[in-house]
Coordinates of C-alpha atoms (C1' of nucleotides) in Angstrom, one line a residue:
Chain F
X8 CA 0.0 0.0 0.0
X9 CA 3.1 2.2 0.8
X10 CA 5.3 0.9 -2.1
X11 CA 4.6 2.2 -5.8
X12 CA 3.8 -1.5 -6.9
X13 CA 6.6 -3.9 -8.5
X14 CA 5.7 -4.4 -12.2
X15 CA 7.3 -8.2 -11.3
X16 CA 4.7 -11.2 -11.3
X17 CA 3.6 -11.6 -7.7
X18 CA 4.3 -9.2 -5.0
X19 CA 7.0 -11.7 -4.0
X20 CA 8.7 -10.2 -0.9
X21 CA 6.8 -7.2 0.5
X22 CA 3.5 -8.5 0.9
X23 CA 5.1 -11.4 3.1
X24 CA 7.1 -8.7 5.1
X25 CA 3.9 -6.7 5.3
X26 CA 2.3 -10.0 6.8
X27 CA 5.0 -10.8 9.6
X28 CA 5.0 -7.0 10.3
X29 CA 1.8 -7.1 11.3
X30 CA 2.0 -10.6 12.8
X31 CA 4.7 -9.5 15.2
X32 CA 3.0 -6.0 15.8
X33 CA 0.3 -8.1 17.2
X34 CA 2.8 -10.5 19.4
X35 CA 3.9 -7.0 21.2
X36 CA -0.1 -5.4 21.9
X37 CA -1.0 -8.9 22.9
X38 CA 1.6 -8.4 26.3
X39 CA 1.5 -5.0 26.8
X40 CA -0.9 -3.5 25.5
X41 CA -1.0 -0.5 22.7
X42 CA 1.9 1.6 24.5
X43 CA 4.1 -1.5 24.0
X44 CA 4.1 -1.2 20.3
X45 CA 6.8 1.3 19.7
X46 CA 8.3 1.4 16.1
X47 CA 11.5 1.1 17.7
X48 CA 10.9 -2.3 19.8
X49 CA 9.2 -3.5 16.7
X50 CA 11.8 -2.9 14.5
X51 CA 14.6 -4.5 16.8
X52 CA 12.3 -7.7 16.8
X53 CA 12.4 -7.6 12.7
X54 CA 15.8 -6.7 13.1
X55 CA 16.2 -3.8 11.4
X56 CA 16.0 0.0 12.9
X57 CA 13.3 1.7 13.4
X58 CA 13.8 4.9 10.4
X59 CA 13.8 1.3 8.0
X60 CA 10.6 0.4 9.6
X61 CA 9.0 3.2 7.9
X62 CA 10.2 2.7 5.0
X63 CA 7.2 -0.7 5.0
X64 CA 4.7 1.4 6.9
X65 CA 3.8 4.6 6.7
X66 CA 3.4 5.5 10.2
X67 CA 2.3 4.0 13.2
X68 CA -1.1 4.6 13.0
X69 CA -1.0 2.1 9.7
X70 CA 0.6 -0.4 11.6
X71 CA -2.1 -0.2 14.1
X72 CA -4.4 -0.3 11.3
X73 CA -2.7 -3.5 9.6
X74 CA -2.9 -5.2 13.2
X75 CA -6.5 -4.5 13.8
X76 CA -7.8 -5.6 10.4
X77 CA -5.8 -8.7 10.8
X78 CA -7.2 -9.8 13.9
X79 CA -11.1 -8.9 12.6
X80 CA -9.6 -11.9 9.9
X81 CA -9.0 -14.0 12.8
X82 CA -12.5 -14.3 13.7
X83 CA -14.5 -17.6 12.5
X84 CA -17.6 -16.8 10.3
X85 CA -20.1 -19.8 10.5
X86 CA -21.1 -20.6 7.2
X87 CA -24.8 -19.5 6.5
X88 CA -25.9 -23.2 5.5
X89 CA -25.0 -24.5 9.0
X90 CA -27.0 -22.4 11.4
X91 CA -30.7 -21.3 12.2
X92 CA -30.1 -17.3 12.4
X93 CA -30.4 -17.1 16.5
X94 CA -27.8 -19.6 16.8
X95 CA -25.7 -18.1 14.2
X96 CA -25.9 -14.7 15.4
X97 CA -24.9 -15.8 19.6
X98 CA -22.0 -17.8 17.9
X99 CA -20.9 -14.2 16.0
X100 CA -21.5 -12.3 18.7
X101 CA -19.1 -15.1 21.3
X102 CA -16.9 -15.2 18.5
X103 CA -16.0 -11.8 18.7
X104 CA -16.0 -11.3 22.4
X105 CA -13.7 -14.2 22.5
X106 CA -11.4 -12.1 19.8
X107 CA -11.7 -9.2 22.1
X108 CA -10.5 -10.8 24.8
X109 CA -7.3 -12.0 22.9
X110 CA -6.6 -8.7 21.2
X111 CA -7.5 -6.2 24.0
X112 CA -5.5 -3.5 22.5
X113 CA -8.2 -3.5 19.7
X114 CA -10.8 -1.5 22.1
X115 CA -7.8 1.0 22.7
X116 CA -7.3 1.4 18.8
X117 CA -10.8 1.9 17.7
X118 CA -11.0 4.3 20.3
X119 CA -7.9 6.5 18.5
X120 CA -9.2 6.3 15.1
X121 CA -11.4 4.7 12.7
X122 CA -10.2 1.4 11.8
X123 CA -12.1 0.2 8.4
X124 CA -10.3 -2.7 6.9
X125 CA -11.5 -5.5 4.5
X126 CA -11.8 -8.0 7.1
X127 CA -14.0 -5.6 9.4
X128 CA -16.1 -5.1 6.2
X129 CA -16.6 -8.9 6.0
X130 CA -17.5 -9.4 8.9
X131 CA -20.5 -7.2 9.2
X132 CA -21.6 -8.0 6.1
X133 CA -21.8 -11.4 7.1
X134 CA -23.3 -10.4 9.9
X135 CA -25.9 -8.6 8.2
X136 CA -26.6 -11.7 5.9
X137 CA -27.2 -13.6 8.9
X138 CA -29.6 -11.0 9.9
X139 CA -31.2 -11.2 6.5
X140 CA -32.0 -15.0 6.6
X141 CA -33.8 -14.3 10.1
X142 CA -36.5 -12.4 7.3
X143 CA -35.3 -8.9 7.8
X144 CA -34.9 -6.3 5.4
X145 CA -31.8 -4.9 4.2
X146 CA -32.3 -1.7 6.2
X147 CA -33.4 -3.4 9.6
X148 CA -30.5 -6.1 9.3
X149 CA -28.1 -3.7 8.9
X150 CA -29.4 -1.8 12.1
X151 CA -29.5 -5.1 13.8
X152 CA -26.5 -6.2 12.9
X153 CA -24.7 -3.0 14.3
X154 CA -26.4 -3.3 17.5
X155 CA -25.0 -6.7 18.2
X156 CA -21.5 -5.0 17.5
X157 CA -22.1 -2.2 19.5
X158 CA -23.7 -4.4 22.5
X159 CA -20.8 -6.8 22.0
X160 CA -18.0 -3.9 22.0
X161 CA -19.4 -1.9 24.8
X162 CA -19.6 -5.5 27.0
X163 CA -15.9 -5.9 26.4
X164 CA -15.2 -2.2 27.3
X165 CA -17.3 -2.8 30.9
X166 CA -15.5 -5.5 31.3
X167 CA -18.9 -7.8 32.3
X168 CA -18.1 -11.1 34.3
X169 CA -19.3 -12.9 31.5
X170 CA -22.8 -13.9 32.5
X171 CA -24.2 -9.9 32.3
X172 CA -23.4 -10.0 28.6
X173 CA -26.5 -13.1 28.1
X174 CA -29.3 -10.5 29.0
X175 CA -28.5 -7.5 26.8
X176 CA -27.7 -10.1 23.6
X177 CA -31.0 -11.8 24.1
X178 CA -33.0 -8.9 24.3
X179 CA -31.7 -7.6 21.2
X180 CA -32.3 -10.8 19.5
X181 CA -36.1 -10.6 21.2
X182 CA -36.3 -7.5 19.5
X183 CA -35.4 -8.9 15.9
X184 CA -38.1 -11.1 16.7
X185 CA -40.6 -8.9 17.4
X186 CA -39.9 -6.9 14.4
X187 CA -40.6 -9.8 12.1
X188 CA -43.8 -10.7 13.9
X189 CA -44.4 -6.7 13.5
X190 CA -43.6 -6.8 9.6
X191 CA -45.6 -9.8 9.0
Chain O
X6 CA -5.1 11.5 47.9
X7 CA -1.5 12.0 47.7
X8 CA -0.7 14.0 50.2
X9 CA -0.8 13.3 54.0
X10 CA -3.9 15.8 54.6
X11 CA -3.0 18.2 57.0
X12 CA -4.6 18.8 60.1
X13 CA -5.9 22.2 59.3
X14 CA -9.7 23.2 59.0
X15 CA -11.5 22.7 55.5
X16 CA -8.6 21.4 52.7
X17 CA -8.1 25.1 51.6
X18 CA -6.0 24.9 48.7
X19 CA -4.6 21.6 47.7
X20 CA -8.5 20.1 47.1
X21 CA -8.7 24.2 45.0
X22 CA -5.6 22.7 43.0
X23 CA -6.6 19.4 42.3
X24 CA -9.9 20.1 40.8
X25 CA -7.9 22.8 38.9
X26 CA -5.8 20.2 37.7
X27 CA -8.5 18.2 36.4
X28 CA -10.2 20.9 34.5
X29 CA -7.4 22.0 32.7
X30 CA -6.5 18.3 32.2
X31 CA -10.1 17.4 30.1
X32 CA -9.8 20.9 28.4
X33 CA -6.5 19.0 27.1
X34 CA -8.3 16.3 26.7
X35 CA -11.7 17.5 24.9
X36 CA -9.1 18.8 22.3
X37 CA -6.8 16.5 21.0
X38 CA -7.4 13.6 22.4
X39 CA -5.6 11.3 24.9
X40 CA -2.4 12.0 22.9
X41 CA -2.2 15.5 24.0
X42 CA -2.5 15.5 27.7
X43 CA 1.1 15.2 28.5
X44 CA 2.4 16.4 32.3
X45 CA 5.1 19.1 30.6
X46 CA 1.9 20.6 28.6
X47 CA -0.3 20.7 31.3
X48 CA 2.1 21.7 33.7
X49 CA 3.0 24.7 31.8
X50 CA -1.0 25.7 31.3
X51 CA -0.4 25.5 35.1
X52 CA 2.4 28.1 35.2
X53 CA 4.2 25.1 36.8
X54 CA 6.6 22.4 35.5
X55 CA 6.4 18.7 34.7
X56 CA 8.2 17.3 37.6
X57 CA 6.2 19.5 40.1
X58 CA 2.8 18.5 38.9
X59 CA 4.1 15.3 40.1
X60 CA 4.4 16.4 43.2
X61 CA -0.1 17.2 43.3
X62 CA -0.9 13.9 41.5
X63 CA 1.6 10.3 41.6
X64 CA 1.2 9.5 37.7
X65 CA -0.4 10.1 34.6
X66 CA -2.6 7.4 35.1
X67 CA -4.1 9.2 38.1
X68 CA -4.6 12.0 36.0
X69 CA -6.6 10.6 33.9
X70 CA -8.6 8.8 36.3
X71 CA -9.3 12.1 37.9
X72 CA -10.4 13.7 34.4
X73 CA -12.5 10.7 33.7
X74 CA -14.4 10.3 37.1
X75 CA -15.3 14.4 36.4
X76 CA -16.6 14.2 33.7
X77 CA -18.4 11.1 34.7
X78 CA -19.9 13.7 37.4
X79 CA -21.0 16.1 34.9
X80 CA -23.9 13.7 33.8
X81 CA -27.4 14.9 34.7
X82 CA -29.5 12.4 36.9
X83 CA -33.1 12.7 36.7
X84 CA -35.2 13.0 39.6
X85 CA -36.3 9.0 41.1
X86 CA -39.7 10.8 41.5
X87 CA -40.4 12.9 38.5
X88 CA -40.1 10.0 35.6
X89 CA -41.3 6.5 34.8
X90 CA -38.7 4.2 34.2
X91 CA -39.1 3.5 30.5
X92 CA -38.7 7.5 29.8
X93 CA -35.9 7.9 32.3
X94 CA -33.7 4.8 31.1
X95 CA -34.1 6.7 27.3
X96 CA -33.3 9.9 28.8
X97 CA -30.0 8.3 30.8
X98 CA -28.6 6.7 28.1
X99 CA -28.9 9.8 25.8
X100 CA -27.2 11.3 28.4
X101 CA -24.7 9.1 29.0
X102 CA -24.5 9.6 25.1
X103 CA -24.1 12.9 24.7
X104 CA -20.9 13.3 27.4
X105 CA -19.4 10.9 25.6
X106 CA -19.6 12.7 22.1
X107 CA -18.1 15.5 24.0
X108 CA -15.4 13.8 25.6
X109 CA -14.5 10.8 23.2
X110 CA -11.0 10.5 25.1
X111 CA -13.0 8.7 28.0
X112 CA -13.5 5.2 25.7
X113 CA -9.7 5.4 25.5
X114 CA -9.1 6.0 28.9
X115 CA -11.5 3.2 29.7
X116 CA -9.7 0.7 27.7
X117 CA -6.5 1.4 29.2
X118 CA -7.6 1.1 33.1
X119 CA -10.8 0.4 35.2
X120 CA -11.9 3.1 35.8
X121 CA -14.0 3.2 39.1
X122 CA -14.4 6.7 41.1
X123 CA -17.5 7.9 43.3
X124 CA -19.0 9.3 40.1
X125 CA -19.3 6.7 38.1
X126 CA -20.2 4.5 41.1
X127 CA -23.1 7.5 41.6
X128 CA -24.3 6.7 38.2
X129 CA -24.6 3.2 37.8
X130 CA -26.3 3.2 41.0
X131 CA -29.1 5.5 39.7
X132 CA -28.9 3.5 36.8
X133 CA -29.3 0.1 39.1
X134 CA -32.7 2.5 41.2
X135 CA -34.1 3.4 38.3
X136 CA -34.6 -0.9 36.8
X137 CA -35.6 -1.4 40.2
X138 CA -38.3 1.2 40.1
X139 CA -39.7 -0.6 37.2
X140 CA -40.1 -3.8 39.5
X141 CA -37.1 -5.7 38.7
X142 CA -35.3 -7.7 41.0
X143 CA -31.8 -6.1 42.7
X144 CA -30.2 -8.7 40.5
X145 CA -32.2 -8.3 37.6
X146 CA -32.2 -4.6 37.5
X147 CA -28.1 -4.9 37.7
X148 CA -28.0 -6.9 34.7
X149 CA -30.4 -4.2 33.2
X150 CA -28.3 -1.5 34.2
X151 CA -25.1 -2.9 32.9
X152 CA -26.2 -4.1 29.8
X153 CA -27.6 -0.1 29.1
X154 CA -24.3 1.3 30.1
X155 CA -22.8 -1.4 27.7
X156 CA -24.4 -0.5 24.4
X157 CA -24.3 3.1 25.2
X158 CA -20.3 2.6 25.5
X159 CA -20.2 0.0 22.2
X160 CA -22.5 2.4 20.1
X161 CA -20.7 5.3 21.1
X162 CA -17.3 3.1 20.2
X163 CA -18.4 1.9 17.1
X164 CA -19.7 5.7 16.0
X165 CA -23.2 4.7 15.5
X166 CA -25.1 7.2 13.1
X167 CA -27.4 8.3 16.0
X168 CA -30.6 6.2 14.5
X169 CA -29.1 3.3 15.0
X170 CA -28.8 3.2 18.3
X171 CA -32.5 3.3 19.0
X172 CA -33.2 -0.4 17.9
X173 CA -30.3 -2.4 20.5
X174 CA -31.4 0.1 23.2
X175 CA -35.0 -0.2 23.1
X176 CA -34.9 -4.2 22.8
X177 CA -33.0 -4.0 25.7
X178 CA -35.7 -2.0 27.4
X179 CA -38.3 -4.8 25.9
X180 CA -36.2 -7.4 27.7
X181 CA -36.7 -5.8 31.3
X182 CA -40.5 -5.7 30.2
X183 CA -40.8 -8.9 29.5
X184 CA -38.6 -10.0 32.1
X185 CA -41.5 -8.6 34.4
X186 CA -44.2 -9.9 32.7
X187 CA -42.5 -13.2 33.2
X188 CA -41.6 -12.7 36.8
X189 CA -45.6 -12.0 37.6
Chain Q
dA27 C1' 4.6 22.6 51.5
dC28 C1' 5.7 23.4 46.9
dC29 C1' 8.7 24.1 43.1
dT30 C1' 13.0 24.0 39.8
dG31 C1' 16.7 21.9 36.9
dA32 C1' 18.9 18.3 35.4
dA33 C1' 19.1 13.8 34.3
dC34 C1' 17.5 9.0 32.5
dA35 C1' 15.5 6.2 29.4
dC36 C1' 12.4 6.5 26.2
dC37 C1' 9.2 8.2 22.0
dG38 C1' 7.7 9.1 16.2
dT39 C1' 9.4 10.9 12.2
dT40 C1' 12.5 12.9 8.7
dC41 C1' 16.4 12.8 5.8
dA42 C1' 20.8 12.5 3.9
dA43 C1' 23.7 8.9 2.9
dG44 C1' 25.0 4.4 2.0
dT45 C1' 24.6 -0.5 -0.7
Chain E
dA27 C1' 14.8 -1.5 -3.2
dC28 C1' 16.1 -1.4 1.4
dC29 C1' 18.6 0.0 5.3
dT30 C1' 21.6 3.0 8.7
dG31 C1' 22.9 7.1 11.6
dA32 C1' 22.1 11.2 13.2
dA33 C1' 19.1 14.6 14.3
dC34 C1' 14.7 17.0 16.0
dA35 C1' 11.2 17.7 19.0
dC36 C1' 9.0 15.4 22.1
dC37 C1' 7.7 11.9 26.2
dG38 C1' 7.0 10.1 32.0
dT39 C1' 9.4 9.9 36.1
dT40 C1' 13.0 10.6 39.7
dC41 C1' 15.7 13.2 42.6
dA42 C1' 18.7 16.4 44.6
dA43 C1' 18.3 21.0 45.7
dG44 C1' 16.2 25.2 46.6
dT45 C1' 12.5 28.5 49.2

DNA sequence: ACCTGAACACCGTTCAAGT
DNA sequence: ACCTGAACACCGTTCAAGT
């Protein structure tokens, strides 16, 4: 994204350093949090200083970018043959309190800027797919959809012991229920 | 809290400095973010220097747990008396809402430390009174509480175009209804 | 009690210069 | 194309020393 593009066959060694980059950003925010990832330490674990560092990112903001996007990839998607949408839709919503709880650093960095990334985008929209099946429209999936985010992120931030985050899900997903019966 | 209290009359000018300190420190804050609260520039807004603004508060941290339990202190409670609990949850979490927009840093601050003070222990409290008004269990109206407080945070995290956060909030405030009906 | 100055060990970023 | 070294303008925190 930084580099002017190669006119060589296929991106052969920067898009696997841009891979382990953001592989070992995410080994140093893991333990320590995001005022651990410093592009000097990062750059002595890559071995190289951290003036070359920015040479492959642009600045640390786009590293914390690369990181985040990377672990919104990490999270599972259930395919949309194998589940009923309520049970798909608690297994997104775990799934990604589960990531949170690996990555908690991510909070920190949505907080600092907006962090739009392919595999953010994918995961809404199959999150919103999911909501679709359920019978929705397009326009209240999408609103659903968000809400489980939101309910999801905002549980993580409050740090609930685990079984406070059940009552606000299921109401939500009550709600999506009631706003079929409503539209039907 | 740092220093020893001394055994004169009514704490006549360290308590003066410290809430001083913590107004300055959110006017740092409200612009620019948690990057720009630094001790040398808010010492120097101070007239005083970094090392000596060490001496009124132990860290940075501190700081900002100071600037976040203010400004958790500046939200309005309504009256136990003077609303219904349906209207008064809505009118909460818009309020809870709106200091947020105005002092984005807080989600931040949140995600880098717990961050417990007599304020925000003041709200959820309310917040906890107000479920119970409604007929809720103490239990129940806990997990109400926190599940409000937690998709106010996520939608305010995940910078929710304003009409989305109607839907999650008011399917949560479904759940505690039917959560009474059921209880009856 | 309250403040300064200097020091220590860090930061992100830029840029000329090397290969 | 990729990296180094040095520099610039910052950090939080400690501590002796001043008043």
């Amino acid at each position: 994204m930084s580099s002017p593009s190669s006119s060589t066959v296929g991106m052969p060694r920067q898009a696997l350093q841009q891979e382990q980059i953001g592989q070992t950003a995410i080994v140093l925010l893991d333990d320590g949090g995001i005022e651990s990832l410093s592009m000097r330490r990062l750059g002595s674990r890559l071995g190289i200083t951290a003036a070359a560092l920015h040479w492959h990112v642009r600045s640390r903001h786009d590293l914390l970018l690369l990181a985040a996007d990377t672990v919104w990839g990490q999270i599972p998607l259930p395919r949309l043959e194998d589940l009923e949408w309520r049970p798909a839709l608690l297994a997104m919503a775990d799934n990604l309190r589960s990531m949170l709880s690996r990555h908690p650093w991510l909070l920190t960095a949505m907080t600092l800027q907006p962090l739009d990334g392919p595999c953010r985008d994918r995961h809404d929209e199959h999150l919103i797919a999911f909501c679709e099946t359920s019978g929705l429209t397009r326009q209240d999936a999408e609103q659903a959809a968000h809400s489980i985010v939101a309910f999801a992120l905002g549980a993580a931030l409050a740090t609930a012991p685990g079984r406070y985050v059940s009552f606000g899900l299921q109401s939500i997903l009550d709600g999506v229920e009631a706003g079929l019966a409503a539209h039907r």
